[in-house]
Backbone as a printed PyTorch tensor [residue, N CA C, xyz], in Angstrom:
tensor([[[ 42.5420,  19.7720, -65.7540],
         [ 41.8920,  19.4260, -64.5110],
         [ 41.3280,  18.0200, -64.5910]],

        [[ 41.4200,  17.3040, -63.5200],
         [ 40.8090,  15.9860, -63.4700],
         [ 39.3550,  16.1430, -63.0710]],

        [[ 38.6090,  15.0600, -63.2140],
         [ 37.1940,  15.1240, -62.8830],
         [ 36.9630,  15.4330, -61.4100]],

        [[ 37.8880,  15.0740, -60.5340],
         [ 37.7200,  15.3360, -59.1090],
         [ 38.2790,  16.6980, -58.6970]],

        [[ 38.9210,  17.4090, -59.6090],
         [ 39.4450,  18.7340, -59.2980],
         [ 38.3180,  19.7450, -59.3830]],

        [[ 38.0710,  20.5070, -58.3120],
         [ 36.9880,  21.4760, -58.3650],
         [ 37.2830,  22.5900, -59.3710]],

        [[ 36.2240,  23.1240, -59.9280],
         [ 36.3350,  24.2450, -60.8570],
         [ 36.5690,  25.5100, -60.0360]],

        [[ 37.6170,  26.2310, -60.3610],
         [ 38.0000,  27.4080, -59.5810],
         [ 37.6380,  28.6960, -60.3110]],

        [[ 36.4420,  28.7240, -60.8920],
         [ 35.9660,  29.9180, -61.5670],
         [ 34.5830,  30.2640, -61.0450]],

        [[ 34.1670,  31.4690, -61.3210],
         [ 32.8370,  31.8970, -60.9090],
         [ 32.4990,  33.2330, -61.5130]],

        [[ 31.3520,  33.7350, -61.1400],
         [ 30.9320,  35.0340, -61.6500],
         [ 29.5190,  35.3740, -61.2360]],

        [[ 29.0670,  36.4800, -61.7800],
         [ 27.7480,  36.9990, -61.4340],
         [ 26.6500,  36.3120, -62.2380]],

        [[ 25.4300,  36.6990, -61.9730],
         [ 24.2840,  36.0920, -62.6320],
         [ 24.2310,  36.4180, -64.1170]],

        [[ 24.6030,  37.6280, -64.5090],
         [ 24.4800,  38.0010, -65.9190],
         [ 25.7310,  37.7000, -66.7380]],

        [[ 26.8590,  37.4060, -66.0940],
         [ 28.0860,  37.0870, -66.8060],
         [ 28.9770,  38.2800, -67.0910]],

        [[ 28.5840,  39.4760, -66.6710],
         [ 29.4060,  40.6650, -66.9150],
         [ 30.6940,  40.6480, -66.1040]],

        [[ 30.6840,  39.9700, -64.9500],
         [ 31.8750,  39.8680, -64.1050],
         [ 32.1780,  38.3950, -63.8830]],

        [[ 33.3970,  37.9880, -64.2210],
         [ 33.8510,  36.6160, -64.0410],
         [ 35.2050,  36.6390, -63.3550]],

        [[ 35.5200,  35.5820, -62.6230],
         [ 36.8070,  35.4890, -61.9370],
         [ 37.3220,  34.0620, -61.9660]],

        [[ 38.6020,  33.9620, -61.6280],
         [ 39.2640,  32.6680, -61.4740],
         [ 40.0630,  32.7340, -60.1840]],

        [[ 40.0620,  31.6350, -59.4280],
         [ 40.8860,  31.5350, -58.2270],
         [ 42.1660,  30.7940, -58.6010]],

        [[ 43.3010,  31.3770, -58.2840],
         [ 44.5860,  30.7340, -58.5840],
         [ 44.8220,  29.5150, -57.6850]],

        [[ 44.2020,  29.5110, -56.5220],
         [ 44.3150,  28.4190, -55.5530],
         [ 42.9250,  28.1450, -54.9780]],

        [[ 42.6600,  26.9420, -54.5110],
         [ 41.3830,  26.7010, -53.8260],
         [ 41.2610,  27.6200, -52.6110]],

        [[ 40.0540,  27.9650, -52.2250],
         [ 39.8880,  28.8170, -51.0460],
         [ 40.4830,  28.1690, -49.8010]],

        [[ 41.0410,  28.9900, -48.9300],
         [ 41.6480,  28.4660, -47.7050],
         [ 40.6150,  28.2510, -46.6040]],

        [[ 39.4720,  28.9080, -46.7330],
         [ 38.4250,  28.7910, -45.7160],
         [ 37.0910,  29.0800, -46.3940]],

        [[ 36.0800,  28.2920, -46.0680],
         [ 34.7280,  28.5580, -46.5370],
         [ 33.8450,  28.6220, -45.2970]],

        [[ 33.0860,  29.6980, -45.1970],
         [ 32.3010,  29.9000, -43.9840],
         [ 30.9540,  30.5210, -44.3040]],

        [[ 30.0710,  30.3840, -43.3420],
         [ 28.7780,  31.0580, -43.3830],
         [ 28.8130,  32.1740, -42.3660]],

        [[ 28.1870,  33.2960, -42.6680],
         [ 28.0620,  34.3660, -41.6810],
         [ 26.5900,  34.7200, -41.5440]],

        [[ 26.1130,  34.6660, -40.3240],
         [ 24.7150,  34.9090, -40.0140],
         [ 24.4590,  36.3190, -39.4920]],

        [[ 25.4950,  37.1670, -39.4290],
         [ 25.3100,  38.5070, -38.8600],
         [ 24.3120,  39.3100, -39.6930]],

        [[ 23.7120,  40.3070, -39.1000],
         [ 22.6770,  41.0890, -39.7720],
         [ 23.2300,  41.8290, -40.9880]],

        [[ 24.4790,  42.2720, -40.9250],
         [ 25.0520,  42.9790, -42.0630],
         [ 25.1580,  42.0490, -43.2790]],

        [[ 25.5910,  40.8220, -43.0670],
         [ 25.6700,  39.8650, -44.1740],
         [ 24.2790,  39.5020, -44.6820]],

        [[ 23.3240,  39.3640, -43.7840],
         [ 21.9570,  39.0670, -44.2140],
         [ 21.4550,  40.1390, -45.1790]],

        [[ 21.6650,  41.3910, -44.8270],
         [ 21.2040,  42.4740, -45.6970],
         [ 22.0090,  42.5450, -46.9870]],

        [[ 23.3120,  42.2660, -46.9120],
         [ 24.1720,  42.3600, -48.0930],
         [ 23.8020,  41.3390, -49.1580]],

        [[ 23.3820,  40.1420, -48.7430],
         [ 23.0530,  39.0970, -49.7120],
         [ 21.5480,  38.9180, -49.8990]],

        [[ 20.7550,  39.5960, -49.0670],
         [ 19.3080,  39.4550, -49.1840],
         [ 18.8230,  38.0810, -48.7820]],

        [[ 19.5050,  37.4440, -47.8620],
         [ 19.1410,  36.1010, -47.4120],
         [ 19.4190,  35.9450, -45.9320]],

        [[ 19.2370,  34.7390, -45.4360],
         [ 19.4280,  34.4680, -44.0130],
         [ 20.8830,  34.3960, -43.5920]],

        [[ 21.8000,  34.2410, -44.5560],
         [ 23.2270,  34.2100, -44.2400],
         [ 24.0230,  34.4600, -45.5100]],

        [[ 25.2670,  34.8630, -45.3210],
         [ 26.2110,  34.9580, -46.4240],
         [ 27.1000,  33.7290, -46.3970]],

        [[ 27.5010,  33.2660, -47.5610],
         [ 28.4220,  32.1300, -47.6640],
         [ 29.6410,  32.6250, -48.4380]],

        [[ 30.8250,  32.4420, -47.8680],
         [ 32.0330,  33.0470, -48.4300],
         [ 33.1750,  32.0490, -48.5210]],

        [[ 33.9140,  32.1300, -49.6120],
         [ 35.1110,  31.3190, -49.8280],
         [ 36.2980,  32.2770, -49.8260]],

        [[ 37.1550,  32.1550, -48.8330],
         [ 38.2320,  33.1150, -48.6010],
         [ 39.5350,  32.7010, -49.2790]],

        [[ 40.1750,  33.6780, -49.9120],
         [ 41.4550,  33.4790, -50.5860],
         [ 42.3580,  34.6740, -50.3210]],

        [[ 43.6270,  34.5200, -50.6670],
         [ 44.4970,  35.6900, -50.6800],
         [ 44.0010,  36.5850, -51.8120]],

        [[ 44.0080,  37.8850, -51.5980],
         [ 43.4900,  38.8130, -52.6120],
         [ 44.1720,  38.6130, -53.9550]],

        [[ 45.4690,  38.3430, -53.9530],
         [ 46.1870,  38.1780, -55.2240],
         [ 45.8270,  36.8810, -55.9460]],

        [[ 45.1370,  35.9620, -55.2760],
         [ 44.7190,  34.7140, -55.9100],
         [ 43.3690,  34.8310, -56.6230]],

        [[ 42.7100,  35.9890, -56.4970],
         [ 41.4510,  36.2280, -57.2040],
         [ 41.7650,  37.0640, -58.4340]],

        [[ 41.5670,  36.4690, -59.6060],
         [ 41.8860,  37.1330, -60.8740],
         [ 40.5820,  37.4140, -61.6110]],

        [[ 40.3330,  38.6770, -61.9090],
         [ 39.1220,  39.0600, -62.6470],
         [ 39.3570,  38.7680, -64.1200]],

        [[ 38.5530,  37.9020, -64.7010],
         [ 38.7430,  37.5000, -66.1010],
         [ 37.7770,  38.2040, -67.0520]],

        [[ 36.7120,  38.7660, -66.5380],
         [ 35.7830,  39.5690, -67.3420],
         [ 35.1530,  40.6150, -66.4300]],

        [[ 35.2750,  41.8540, -66.7950],
         [ 34.6970,  42.9200, -65.9970],
         [ 35.3340,  43.0030, -64.6240]],

        [[ 34.8060,  43.8950, -63.8120],
         [ 35.2610,  44.0490, -62.4320],
         [ 34.0570,  44.4380, -61.5840]],

        [[ 34.0560,  44.0320, -60.3360],
         [ 32.9330,  44.4200, -59.4820],
         [ 33.0210,  45.8910, -59.0780]],

        [[ 31.8980,  46.4290, -58.6820],
         [ 31.8450,  47.7110, -57.9870],
         [ 31.8850,  47.3770, -56.5030]],

        [[ 32.2730,  48.3470, -55.6850],
         [ 32.4230,  48.0750, -54.2570],
         [ 31.6140,  49.0340, -53.4090]],

        [[ 31.1150,  48.5050, -52.3000],
         [ 30.4000,  49.2840, -51.3000],
         [ 31.1090,  49.0780, -49.9730]],

        [[ 31.4790,  50.1590, -49.3360],
         [ 32.1150,  50.0820, -48.0150],
         [ 31.0050,  49.9370, -46.9840]],

        [[ 30.7110,  48.7010, -46.6050],
         [ 29.5580,  48.4170, -45.7500],
         [ 29.7800,  48.7590, -44.2780]],

        [[ 31.0230,  48.9550, -43.8850],
         [ 31.3490,  49.4080, -42.5250],
         [ 32.7290,  50.0500, -42.5840]],

        [[ 33.1990,  50.5400, -41.4850],
         [ 34.5510,  51.0980, -41.4510],
         [ 35.5970,  50.0070, -41.6780]],

        [[ 35.2110,  48.7510, -41.4160],
         [ 36.1650,  47.6470, -41.5090],
         [ 36.0700,  46.8520, -42.8060]],

        [[ 34.9350,  46.8940, -43.4870],
         [ 34.7180,  45.9460, -44.5920],
         [ 34.2060,  46.6070, -45.8640]],

        [[ 34.5120,  45.9460, -46.9850],
         [ 33.9890,  46.3300, -48.2990],
         [ 33.3660,  45.1010, -48.9480]],

        [[ 32.3610,  45.3460, -49.7720],
         [ 31.6630,  44.2690, -50.4600],
         [ 31.6080,  44.5980, -51.9440]],

        [[ 31.9380,  43.5990, -52.7650],
         [ 31.9020,  43.7860, -54.2090],
         [ 30.6580,  43.1620, -54.8030]],

        [[ 30.1560,  43.7840, -55.8630],
         [ 28.9570,  43.2970, -56.5230],
         [ 29.0340,  43.6340, -58.0070]],

        [[ 28.2880,  42.9160, -58.8130],
         [ 28.2540,  43.1850, -60.2510],
         [ 27.5390,  44.5080, -60.4850]],

        [[ 28.1680,  45.4390, -61.2000],
         [ 27.5000,  46.7170, -61.4660],
         [ 26.3320,  46.5900, -62.4390]],

        [[ 26.2510,  45.4860, -63.1940],
         [ 25.1660,  45.3110, -64.1620],
         [ 23.9370,  44.6260, -63.5610]],

        [[ 24.1470,  43.5320, -62.8040],
         [ 22.9930,  42.7760, -62.2920],
         [ 22.8640,  42.8050, -60.7750]],

        [[ 23.8750,  43.2920, -60.0680],
         [ 23.7910,  43.4160, -58.6190],
         [ 24.1780,  42.1880, -57.8160]],

        [[ 24.5940,  41.1080, -58.4660],
         [ 24.9700,  39.8990, -57.7370],
         [ 26.0580,  40.1950, -56.7160]],

        [[ 25.8490,  39.8390, -55.4290],
         [ 26.9130,  39.9880, -54.4370],
         [ 28.0640,  39.0370, -54.7880]],

        [[ 29.2940,  39.5680, -54.8710],
         [ 30.4310,  38.7590, -55.3080],
         [ 31.5570,  38.6310, -54.2980]],

        [[ 31.8150,  39.6630, -53.4930],
         [ 32.9660,  39.5860, -52.5960],
         [ 32.6850,  40.2320, -51.2410]],

        [[ 33.5390,  39.8600, -50.3170],
         [ 33.6010,  40.4780, -48.9900],
         [ 35.0640,  40.5420, -48.6090]],

        [[ 35.4790,  41.6510, -48.0310],
         [ 36.8500,  41.7150, -47.5070],
         [ 36.9460,  42.7100, -46.3710]],

        [[ 37.7820,  42.3530, -45.4020],
         [ 38.1630,  43.3110, -44.3710],
         [ 39.2710,  44.1690, -44.9490]],

        [[ 39.0930,  45.4520, -44.9150],
         [ 40.0520,  46.3760, -45.5030],
         [ 41.4420,  46.1710, -44.9050]],

        [[ 42.4420,  46.0840, -45.7810],
         [ 43.8230,  45.9400, -45.3520],
         [ 44.2320,  44.5480, -44.9220]],

        [[ 43.3520,  43.5570, -45.0610],
         [ 43.6550,  42.1990, -44.5880],
         [ 44.4720,  41.3910, -45.5990]],

        [[ 44.4580,  41.8010, -46.8620],
         [ 45.1190,  41.0100, -47.8880],
         [ 44.3120,  39.7930, -48.3140]],

        [[ 43.0920,  39.6630, -47.8090],
         [ 42.2000,  38.5410, -48.1160],
         [ 41.0040,  39.0700, -48.9040]],

        [[ 40.4840,  38.2240, -49.7660],
         [ 39.2560,  38.5440, -50.4980],
         [ 38.4160,  37.2790, -50.5300]],

        [[ 37.2190,  37.3770, -50.0360],
         [ 36.3020,  36.2400, -50.0530],
         [ 35.3080,  36.4280, -51.1800]],

        [[ 35.1470,  35.4050, -52.0070],
         [ 34.1000,  35.4460, -53.0170],
         [ 32.8550,  34.8080, -52.4230]],

        [[ 31.7040,  35.2410, -52.8910],
         [ 30.4670,  34.6100, -52.4210],
         [ 30.4530,  33.1740, -52.9320]],

        [[ 30.2520,  32.2420, -52.0250],
         [ 30.3390,  30.8240, -52.3820],
         [ 29.3310,  30.4440, -53.4600]],

        [[ 28.1780,  31.0760, -53.4560],
         [ 27.1760,  30.7870, -54.4720],
         [ 27.5500,  31.2810, -55.8500]],

        [[ 28.5220,  32.1960, -55.9370],
         [ 28.9490,  32.6870, -57.2510],
         [ 29.9950,  31.7770, -57.8960]],

        [[ 30.5010,  30.8040, -57.1520],
         [ 31.4240,  29.8220, -57.7270],
         [ 30.6760,  28.9470, -58.7300]],

        [[ 31.3350,  28.5640, -59.8120],
         [ 30.7020,  27.6930, -60.7960],
         [ 30.4110,  26.3080, -60.2290]],

        [[ 31.1620,  25.8740, -59.2290],
         [ 30.9670,  24.5710, -58.5970],
         [ 30.9050,  24.7590, -57.0800]],

        [[ 29.8530,  25.4200, -56.5730],
         [ 29.8130,  25.7060, -55.1370],
         [ 29.7740,  24.4660, -54.2520]],

        [[ 29.2580,  23.3540, -54.7520],
         [ 29.1940,  22.1370, -53.9370],
         [ 30.5810,  21.5850, -53.6300]],

        [[ 31.5870,  21.9890, -54.3970],
         [ 32.9520,  21.5080, -54.1710],
         [ 33.5850,  22.1300, -52.9370]],

        [[ 32.9650,  23.1630, -52.3910],
         [ 33.5590,  23.8890, -51.2690],
         [ 32.5470,  24.0580, -50.1370]],

        [[ 32.2860,  22.9980, -49.3810],
         [ 31.3310,  23.1140, -48.2730],
         [ 31.8840,  23.9910, -47.1580]],

        [[ 31.0030,  24.6900, -46.4540],
         [ 31.4780,  25.5310, -45.3430],
         [ 32.0220,  24.6870, -44.2060]],

        [[ 33.0330,  25.2500, -43.5350],
         [ 33.6540,  24.5550, -42.4220],
         [ 33.4640,  25.2640, -41.0880]],

        [[ 32.8940,  26.4540, -41.1210],
         [ 32.6500,  27.1790, -39.8740],
         [ 31.5630,  28.2170, -40.0640]],

        [[ 31.0960,  28.7470, -38.9490],
         [ 30.0430,  29.7580, -38.9630],
         [ 30.4710,  30.9510, -38.1130]],

        [[ 30.1500,  32.1260, -38.6160],
         [ 30.4220,  33.3720, -37.8980],
         [ 29.0990,  34.0960, -37.6770]],

        [[ 29.1170,  35.0680, -36.7900],
         [ 27.9320,  35.8860, -36.5480],
         [ 26.7200,  35.0850, -36.1260]],

        [[ 26.9500,  34.0380, -35.3330],
         [ 25.8640,  33.1130, -35.0060],
         [ 24.7520,  33.7550, -34.1740]],

        [[ 24.9950,  34.9560, -33.6730],
         [ 23.9210,  35.6570, -32.9530],
         [ 22.7410,  35.9520, -33.8790]],

        [[ 22.9780,  35.9880, -35.2000],
         [ 21.9170,  36.2570, -36.1560],
         [ 21.2910,  35.0130, -36.7680]],

        [[ 21.7070,  33.8370, -36.2970],
         [ 21.1970,  32.5780, -36.8500],
         [ 19.6950,  32.4530, -36.5670]],

        [[ 18.9500,  32.1020, -37.5710],
         [ 17.5020,  31.9690, -37.4410],
         [ 17.1560,  30.7130, -36.6320]],

        [[ 16.1540,  30.8280, -35.7630],
         [ 15.8200,  29.6990, -34.8920],
         [ 15.2150,  28.5010, -35.6350]],

        [[ 14.7850,  28.6740, -36.8640],
         [ 14.1170,  27.5940, -37.5920],
         [ 15.0410,  26.8170, -38.5250]],

        [[ 16.3350,  27.0850, -38.5370],
         [ 17.2330,  26.4120, -39.4780],
         [ 17.2190,  24.8940, -39.3540]],

        [[ 17.1130,  24.3780, -38.1610],
         [ 17.1350,  22.9190, -37.9800],
         [ 15.9490,  22.2470, -38.6800]],

        [[ 14.8970,  22.9920, -38.9480],
         [ 13.6860,  22.4380, -39.5470],
         [ 13.6770,  22.5280, -41.0780]],

        [[ 14.6260,  23.1970, -41.6900],
         [ 14.5720,  23.4530, -43.1280],
         [ 14.5560,  22.1890, -43.9790]],

        [[ 15.3170,  21.1890, -43.6210],
         [ 15.3590,  19.9710, -44.4220],
         [ 14.0930,  19.1350, -44.2880]],

        [[ 13.2550,  19.4800, -43.3610],
         [ 12.0000,  18.7640, -43.1820],
         [ 10.8590,  19.3940, -43.9800]],

        [[ 11.0890,  20.5490, -44.5970],
         [ 10.0460,  21.2110, -45.3710],
         [  9.6480,  20.3650, -46.5800]],

        [[  8.3600,  20.3660, -46.8830],
         [  7.8930,  19.7200, -48.1080],
         [  8.5390,  20.4480, -49.2800]],

        [[  8.9980,  19.7230, -50.2740],
         [  9.6410,  20.3600, -51.4080],
         [  9.2120,  19.7790, -52.7320]],

        [[  9.3180,  20.6160, -53.7580],
         [  9.0500,  20.1870, -55.1270],
         [ 10.1490,  20.7340, -56.0240]],

        [[ 10.4290,  20.0340, -57.1060],
         [ 11.3900,  20.5200, -58.0960],
         [ 10.7510,  21.6790, -58.8610]],

        [[ 11.5470,  22.6360, -59.2600],
         [ 11.0570,  23.8170, -59.9520],
         [ 10.1540,  23.4500, -61.1220]],

        [[ 10.6170,  22.5430, -61.9770],
         [  9.8470,  22.2270, -63.1820],
         [  8.5560,  21.4610, -62.8970]],

        [[  8.4280,  20.8820, -61.7070],
         [  7.2140,  20.1440, -61.3770],
         [  6.0130,  21.0550, -61.1630]],

        [[  6.2450,  22.3180, -60.9050],
         [  5.1440,  23.2500, -60.6670],
         [  4.8300,  24.1340, -61.8670]],

        [[  5.5550,  23.9350, -62.9630],
         [  5.3420,  24.7630, -64.1480],
         [  4.6970,  23.9050, -65.2310]],

        [[  3.5390,  24.3190, -65.7250],
         [  2.9090,  23.5560, -66.8020],
         [  3.8350,  23.5190, -68.0240]],

        [[  3.8820,  22.3980, -68.7370],
         [  4.7890,  22.2690, -69.8910],
         [  4.6670,  23.4100, -70.8860]],

        [[  3.4570,  23.9120, -71.1060],
         [  3.2800,  24.9940, -72.0770],
         [  3.8780,  26.3230, -71.6010]],

        [[  4.2080,  26.4260, -70.3090],
         [  4.7980,  27.6580, -69.7770],
         [  6.3120,  27.5650, -69.5830]],

        [[  6.8910,  26.3920, -69.8210],
         [  8.3260,  26.1990, -69.5430],
         [  9.2110,  27.2080, -70.2640]],

        [[  8.9170,  27.5630, -71.4890],
         [  9.7530,  28.5050, -72.2370],
         [  9.8250,  29.8590, -71.5390]],

        [[  8.7460,  30.2920, -70.9130],
         [  8.7560,  31.5770, -70.1910],
         [  9.7290,  31.5530, -69.0180]],

        [[  9.9950,  30.3910, -68.4630],
         [ 10.8580,  30.2580, -67.2910],
         [ 12.3040,  29.9360, -67.6530]],

        [[ 12.6190,  29.9150, -68.9430],
         [ 13.9850,  29.6250, -69.3790],
         [ 14.9350,  30.6500, -68.7650]],

        [[ 16.0020,  30.1690, -68.1930],
         [ 16.9690,  31.0290, -67.5050],
         [ 17.7170,  31.9070, -68.4950]],

        [[ 17.9140,  33.1460, -68.1080],
         [ 18.7430,  34.0760, -68.8680],
         [ 20.0850,  34.2820, -68.1910]],

        [[ 20.2810,  33.5960, -67.0720],
         [ 21.5350,  33.8260, -66.3670],
         [ 22.6980,  33.1240, -67.0470]],

        [[ 23.8710,  33.6450, -66.7850],
         [ 25.0920,  33.1190, -67.3790],
         [ 25.2930,  31.6870, -66.9240]],

        [[ 25.7600,  30.7910, -67.8090],
         [ 25.9950,  29.3990, -67.3870],
         [ 27.1430,  29.3020, -66.3920]],

        [[ 27.2080,  28.1910, -65.6980],
         [ 28.2560,  27.9780, -64.6950],
         [ 29.5610,  27.5230, -65.3400]],

        [[ 30.0720,  28.3100, -66.2510],
         [ 31.3770,  28.0970, -66.8630],
         [ 31.7170,  29.3350, -67.6790]],

        [[ 32.9820,  29.4750, -68.0030],
         [ 33.4030,  30.6100, -68.8090],
         [ 32.9000,  30.4670, -70.2240]],

        [[ 32.5830,  31.5880, -70.8310],
         [ 32.1620,  31.5940, -72.2380],
         [ 32.9370,  32.6660, -72.9860]]])
């Protein structure tokens, strides 16, 4: 891979489930619908869509929850990280964009379920912000050391 080639791997927070995409995602989108909000525990879901056969599980496999008659969602059975979304029988599998090792390489190009979009989104970039380590006293930094799997295969 060249330096400008995006990394086509990803996985869950604990590293029990890892995957590789055989091809870059064909579509990256945000979904603001209430079902996606509950599935990811956030204001929206972010998904990178591929052909199902282009998603190769390289470590472990997700467990699945049939969230509606039309859709299934995959998640890590060990840590619960939301990993996939698919419409049953579509031949497509979307991985959660945040589970990609290089999520910045795949910006969203469209939005779905906009009826659930929060009215304050336009104001988010105006919020006062601090870096995580700026609020942690140096003597406490070791307690905050991440236990999550690194953003690459191991």
